[in-house]
PDB file of C-alpha atoms (C1' of nucleotides) in Angstrom:
ATOM      1  CA  MET A 959      15.176   6.987   7.918  1.00 81.00           C
ATOM      2  CA  THR A 960      13.898   9.824   5.312  1.00 83.00           C
ATOM      3  CA  GLU A 961      11.775  12.647   5.867  1.00 85.00           C
ATOM      4  CA  PHE A 962       9.356  10.753   3.712  1.00 88.00           C
ATOM      5  CA  THR A 963       9.178   7.996   6.036  1.00 90.00           C
ATOM      6  CA  LYS A 964       9.162   9.878   9.222  1.00 89.00           C
ATOM      7  CA  ARG A 965       6.114  12.288   7.822  1.00 90.00           C
ATOM      8  CA  ALA A 966       4.258   8.794   6.407  1.00 92.00           C
ATOM      9  CA  VAL A 967       5.103   7.260  10.449  1.00 92.00           C
ATOM     10  CA  GLN A 968       3.040  10.280  11.688  1.00 91.00           C
ATOM     11  CA  ILE A 969       0.051  10.255   9.253  1.00 92.00           C
ATOM     12  CA  ILE A 970      -0.166   6.630   9.781  1.00 93.00           C
ATOM     13  CA  ALA A 971      -0.229   6.870  13.467  1.00 93.00           C
ATOM     14  CA  SER A 972      -2.619   9.884  13.521  1.00 92.00           C
ATOM     15  CA  ILE A 973      -5.556   7.709  11.733  1.00 94.00           C
ATOM     16  CA  PRO A 974      -8.246   7.468  14.267  1.00 94.00           C
ATOM     17  CA  PRO A 975      -9.727   4.535  15.069  1.00 95.00           C
ATOM     18  CA  GLY A 976     -12.669   3.636  13.143  1.00 94.00           C
ATOM     19  CA  ARG A 977     -11.363   5.357   9.839  1.00 94.00           C
ATOM     20  CA  VAL A 978      -9.166   3.785   6.959  1.00 94.00           C
ATOM     21  CA  MET A 979      -6.598   5.274   4.583  1.00 94.00           C
ATOM     22  CA  THR A 980      -5.003   3.802   1.293  1.00 94.00           C
ATOM     23  CA  TYR A 981      -1.071   3.402   1.071  1.00 94.00           C
ATOM     24  CA  GLY A 982      -1.031   5.885  -2.276  1.00 92.00           C
ATOM     25  CA  GLN A 983      -3.153   8.734   0.101  1.00 93.00           C
ATOM     26  CA  VAL A 984      -0.514   8.389   2.781  1.00 93.00           C
ATOM     27  CA  ALA A 985       2.116   8.574   0.474  1.00 93.00           C
ATOM     28  CA  ALA A 986       0.396  11.638  -1.417  1.00 91.00           C
ATOM     29  CA  LEU A 987       0.242  13.085   2.153  1.00 91.00           C
ATOM     30  CA  ALA A 988       3.878  12.464   2.999  1.00 91.00           C
ATOM     31  CA  GLY A 989       4.722  13.940  -0.096  1.00 88.00           C
ATOM     32  CA  SER A 990       5.465  11.210  -2.673  1.00 89.00           C
ATOM     33  CA  PRO A 991       2.244  10.462  -4.618  1.00 88.00           C
ATOM     34  CA  ARG A 992       4.316   7.567  -6.048  1.00 89.00           C
ATOM     35  CA  GLY A 993       5.531   6.401  -2.495  1.00 90.00           C
ATOM     36  CA  ALA A 994       3.278   3.686  -2.143  1.00 92.00           C
ATOM     37  CA  ARG A 995       5.371   0.992  -1.862  1.00 92.00           C
ATOM     38  CA  GLN A 996       7.615   2.370   0.720  1.00 92.00           C
ATOM     39  CA  VAL A 997       4.815   2.718   2.613  1.00 93.00           C
ATOM     40  CA  VAL A 998       4.121  -0.591   2.653  1.00 92.00           C
ATOM     41  CA  ARG A 999       7.716  -1.284   3.718  1.00 91.00           C
ATOM     42  CA  ILE A1000       7.228   1.197   6.768  1.00 91.00           C
ATOM     43  CA  LEU A1001       4.141  -0.906   7.738  1.00 91.00           C
ATOM     44  CA  HIS A1002       6.631  -4.335   7.154  1.00 88.00           C
ATOM     45  CA  SER A1003       9.625  -2.716   9.258  1.00 88.00           C
ATOM     46  CA  LEU A1004       8.221   0.100  11.750  1.00 90.00           C
ATOM     47  CA  SER A1005       4.540  -1.123  12.656  1.00 88.00           C
ATOM     48  CA  LYS A1006       5.747  -2.853  15.747  1.00 86.00           C
ATOM     49  CA  PRO A1007       8.436  -0.444  16.922  1.00 87.00           C
ATOM     50  CA  TYR A1008       6.384   2.532  16.572  1.00 89.00           C
ATOM     51  CA  LYS A1009       3.012   0.469  16.824  1.00 89.00           C
ATOM     52  CA  LEU A1010       1.643   1.621  14.223  1.00 92.00           C
ATOM     53  CA  PRO A1011      -2.395   1.129  13.500  1.00 94.00           C
ATOM     54  CA  TRP A1012      -1.142  -1.191  10.068  1.00 93.00           C
ATOM     55  CA  HIS A1013      -4.659  -2.643   9.928  1.00 93.00           C
ATOM     56  CA  ARG A1014      -5.761   0.774   9.052  1.00 94.00           C
ATOM     57  CA  VAL A1015      -4.112   0.757   5.938  1.00 94.00           C
ATOM     58  CA  ILE A1016      -5.512  -0.894   3.066  1.00 94.00           C
ATOM     59  CA  ASN A1017      -5.002  -0.440  -0.666  1.00 93.00           C
ATOM     60  CA  ALA A1018      -6.357   1.659  -3.125  1.00 93.00           C
ATOM     61  CA  LYS A1019      -9.128  -1.075  -4.275  1.00 92.00           C
ATOM     62  CA  GLY A1020     -10.509  -0.542  -0.727  1.00 90.00           C
ATOM     63  CA  LYS A1021      -9.382  -4.295   0.554  1.00 89.00           C
ATOM     64  CA  ILE A1022      -7.218  -5.709   2.638  1.00 85.00           C
ATOM     65  CA  GLY A1023      -3.921  -6.445   0.726  1.00 79.00           C
ATOM     66  CA  LEU A1024      -2.393  -8.970   3.369  1.00 81.00           C
ATOM     67  CA  PRO A1025      -1.201 -12.407   1.477  1.00 78.00           C
ATOM     68  CA  ASP A1026      -1.835 -14.313   4.276  1.00 80.00           C
ATOM     69  CA  ARG A1027      -5.448 -15.390   5.120  1.00 79.00           C
ATOM     70  CA  ASP A1028      -4.655 -15.346   8.682  1.00 82.00           C
ATOM     71  CA  ALA A1029      -3.292 -12.169   9.169  1.00 85.00           C
ATOM     72  CA  MET A1030      -6.107 -10.849   7.073  1.00 87.00           C
ATOM     73  CA  THR A1031      -8.650 -12.364   8.977  1.00 89.00           C
ATOM     74  CA  LEU A1032      -6.938 -10.647  12.280  1.00 90.00           C
ATOM     75  CA  GLN A1033      -6.877  -7.081  10.615  1.00 91.00           C
ATOM     76  CA  LYS A1034     -10.827  -7.996   9.569  1.00 92.00           C
ATOM     77  CA  MET A1035     -10.759  -8.348  13.575  1.00 93.00           C
ATOM     78  CA  LEU A1036      -9.190  -5.512  14.232  1.00 93.00           C
ATOM     79  CA  LEU A1037     -11.294  -3.113  12.296  1.00 94.00           C
ATOM     80  CA  GLU A1038     -14.403  -4.667  12.965  1.00 94.00           C
ATOM     81  CA  GLY A1039     -13.871  -3.573  16.294  1.00 95.00           C
ATOM     82  CA  GLU A1040     -13.528  -0.084  15.254  1.00 95.00           C
ATOM     83  CA  GLY A1041     -16.646  -0.007  13.899  1.00 94.00           C
ATOM     84  CA  VAL A1042     -15.658  -0.481  10.442  1.00 95.00           C
ATOM     85  CA  ALA A1043     -17.673  -3.016   8.361  1.00 94.00           C
ATOM     86  CA  VAL A1044     -15.453  -5.482   6.615  1.00 93.00           C
ATOM     87  CA  SER A1045     -16.891  -8.604   3.937  1.00 91.00           C
ATOM     88  CA  GLU A1046     -15.465 -11.829   3.987  1.00 87.00           C
ATOM     89  CA  ALA A1047     -13.248 -11.185   1.221  1.00 87.00           C
ATOM     90  CA  GLY A1048     -11.669  -8.592   3.296  1.00 90.00           C
ATOM     91  CA  GLU A1049     -13.448  -5.438   1.190  1.00 92.00           C
ATOM     92  CA  ILE A1050     -14.013  -1.834   2.800  1.00 93.00           C
ATOM     93  CA  ASP A1051     -16.349   0.798   1.977  1.00 93.00           C
ATOM     94  CA  LEU A1052     -13.346   3.482   1.387  1.00 92.00           C
ATOM     95  CA  GLU A1053     -16.365   6.093   0.606  1.00 90.00           C
ATOM     96  CA  ARG A1054     -17.652   5.589   3.994  1.00 93.00           C
ATOM     97  CA  TYR A1055     -14.676   5.241   5.931  1.00 94.00           C
ATOM     98  CA  ARG A1056     -11.931   6.821   4.578  1.00 93.00           C
ATOM     99  CA  HIS A1057      -9.735   9.331   6.537  1.00 92.00           C
ATOM    100  CA  GLN A1058      -9.512  12.712   5.556  1.00 87.00           C
ATOM    101  CA  PRO A1059      -7.284  14.769   7.257  1.00 81.00           C
ATOM    102  CA  ASN A1060      -7.898  17.840   5.418  1.00 67.00           C
ATOM    103  CA  ARG A1061     -11.362  17.638   4.478  1.00 53.00           C
ATOM    104  CA  PHE A1062     -13.198  21.162   4.665  1.00 58.00           C
TER     105      PHE A1062
ATOM    106  C1'  DA B1470      27.266  -1.140  -7.241  1.00 90.25           C
ATOM    107  C1'  DC B1471      23.273  -3.918  -9.269  1.00 90.25           C
ATOM    108  C1'  DC B1472      19.405  -7.007  -9.723  1.00 90.25           C
ATOM    109  C1'  DC B1473      15.190  -8.878  -7.847  1.00 90.25           C
ATOM    110  C1'  DT B1474      11.322  -8.318  -4.861  1.00 90.25           C
ATOM    111  C1'  DG B1475       7.073  -5.895  -3.010  1.00 90.25           C
ATOM    112  C1'  DA B1476       1.076  -5.819   1.950  1.00 90.25           C
ATOM    113  C1'  DC B1477       0.777  -0.669  -4.514  1.00 90.25           C
ATOM    114  C1'  DT B1478      -1.207   2.362  -8.478  1.00 90.25           C
ATOM    115  C1'  DT B1479      -3.042   3.614 -12.744  1.00 90.25           C
ATOM    116  C1'  DG B1480      -4.462   3.024 -17.298  1.00 90.25           C
ATOM    117  C1'  DG B1481      -6.040   0.343 -21.444  1.00 90.25           C
ATOM    118  C1'  DC B1482      -8.398  -3.793 -22.992  1.00 90.25           C
TER     119       DC B1482
ATOM    120  C1'  DG C1399     -15.938  -4.763 -13.328  1.00 90.25           C
ATOM    121  C1'  DG C1400     -11.672  -7.741 -13.706  1.00 90.25           C
ATOM    122  C1'  DC C1401      -7.222  -9.421 -15.858  1.00 90.25           C
ATOM    123  C1'  DC C1402      -2.770  -7.655 -17.775  1.00 90.25           C
ATOM    124  C1'  DA C1403       1.574  -4.179 -18.165  1.00 90.25           C
ATOM    125  C1'  DA C1404       3.918  -0.597 -16.925  1.00 90.25           C
ATOM    126  C1'  DG C1405       5.654   2.957 -13.648  1.00 90.25           C
ATOM    127  C1'  DC C1406       7.819   3.624  -9.153  1.00 90.25           C
ATOM    128  C1'  DC C1407      10.844   3.961  -4.878  1.00 90.25           C
ATOM    129  C1'  DA C1408      13.680   1.525  -1.696  1.00 90.25           C
ATOM    130  C1'  DG C1409      15.573  -2.283   1.063  1.00 90.25           C
ATOM    131  C1'  DG C1410      17.835  -6.619   1.365  1.00 90.25           C
ATOM    132  C1'  DG C1411      20.691 -10.318  -0.923  1.00 90.25           C
TER     133       DG C1411
END
DNA sequence: ACCCTGACTTGGC
DNA sequence: GGCCAAGCCAGGG
């Protein structure tokens, strides 16, 4: 496991309920602005063992990237359960829910 | 080791 | 604002 992966895991795990982050944002904070795809891999392979809040990680368009309709519905359900509004199309208001670890 | 693929992002039309 | 093309990085076959 690379350092980047470890950092990404920490970052994802630190996203509080009711907040979301984009793949690119996580990647950037973990030290690799172009590592969004690796973040995706992390969610695929490590979300289970590390119990990561995968549902709080979405793409830059503010939408759920999941190809599976069922999984998307689950994610929508989980987020709404935390107070995040998700449209039927799986869209989220990033400006409103984006988690910003080092905001001043 | 090489090639393909992906829960991505950004820039241009 | 939506669709297409190229860039990027790692894991898996």
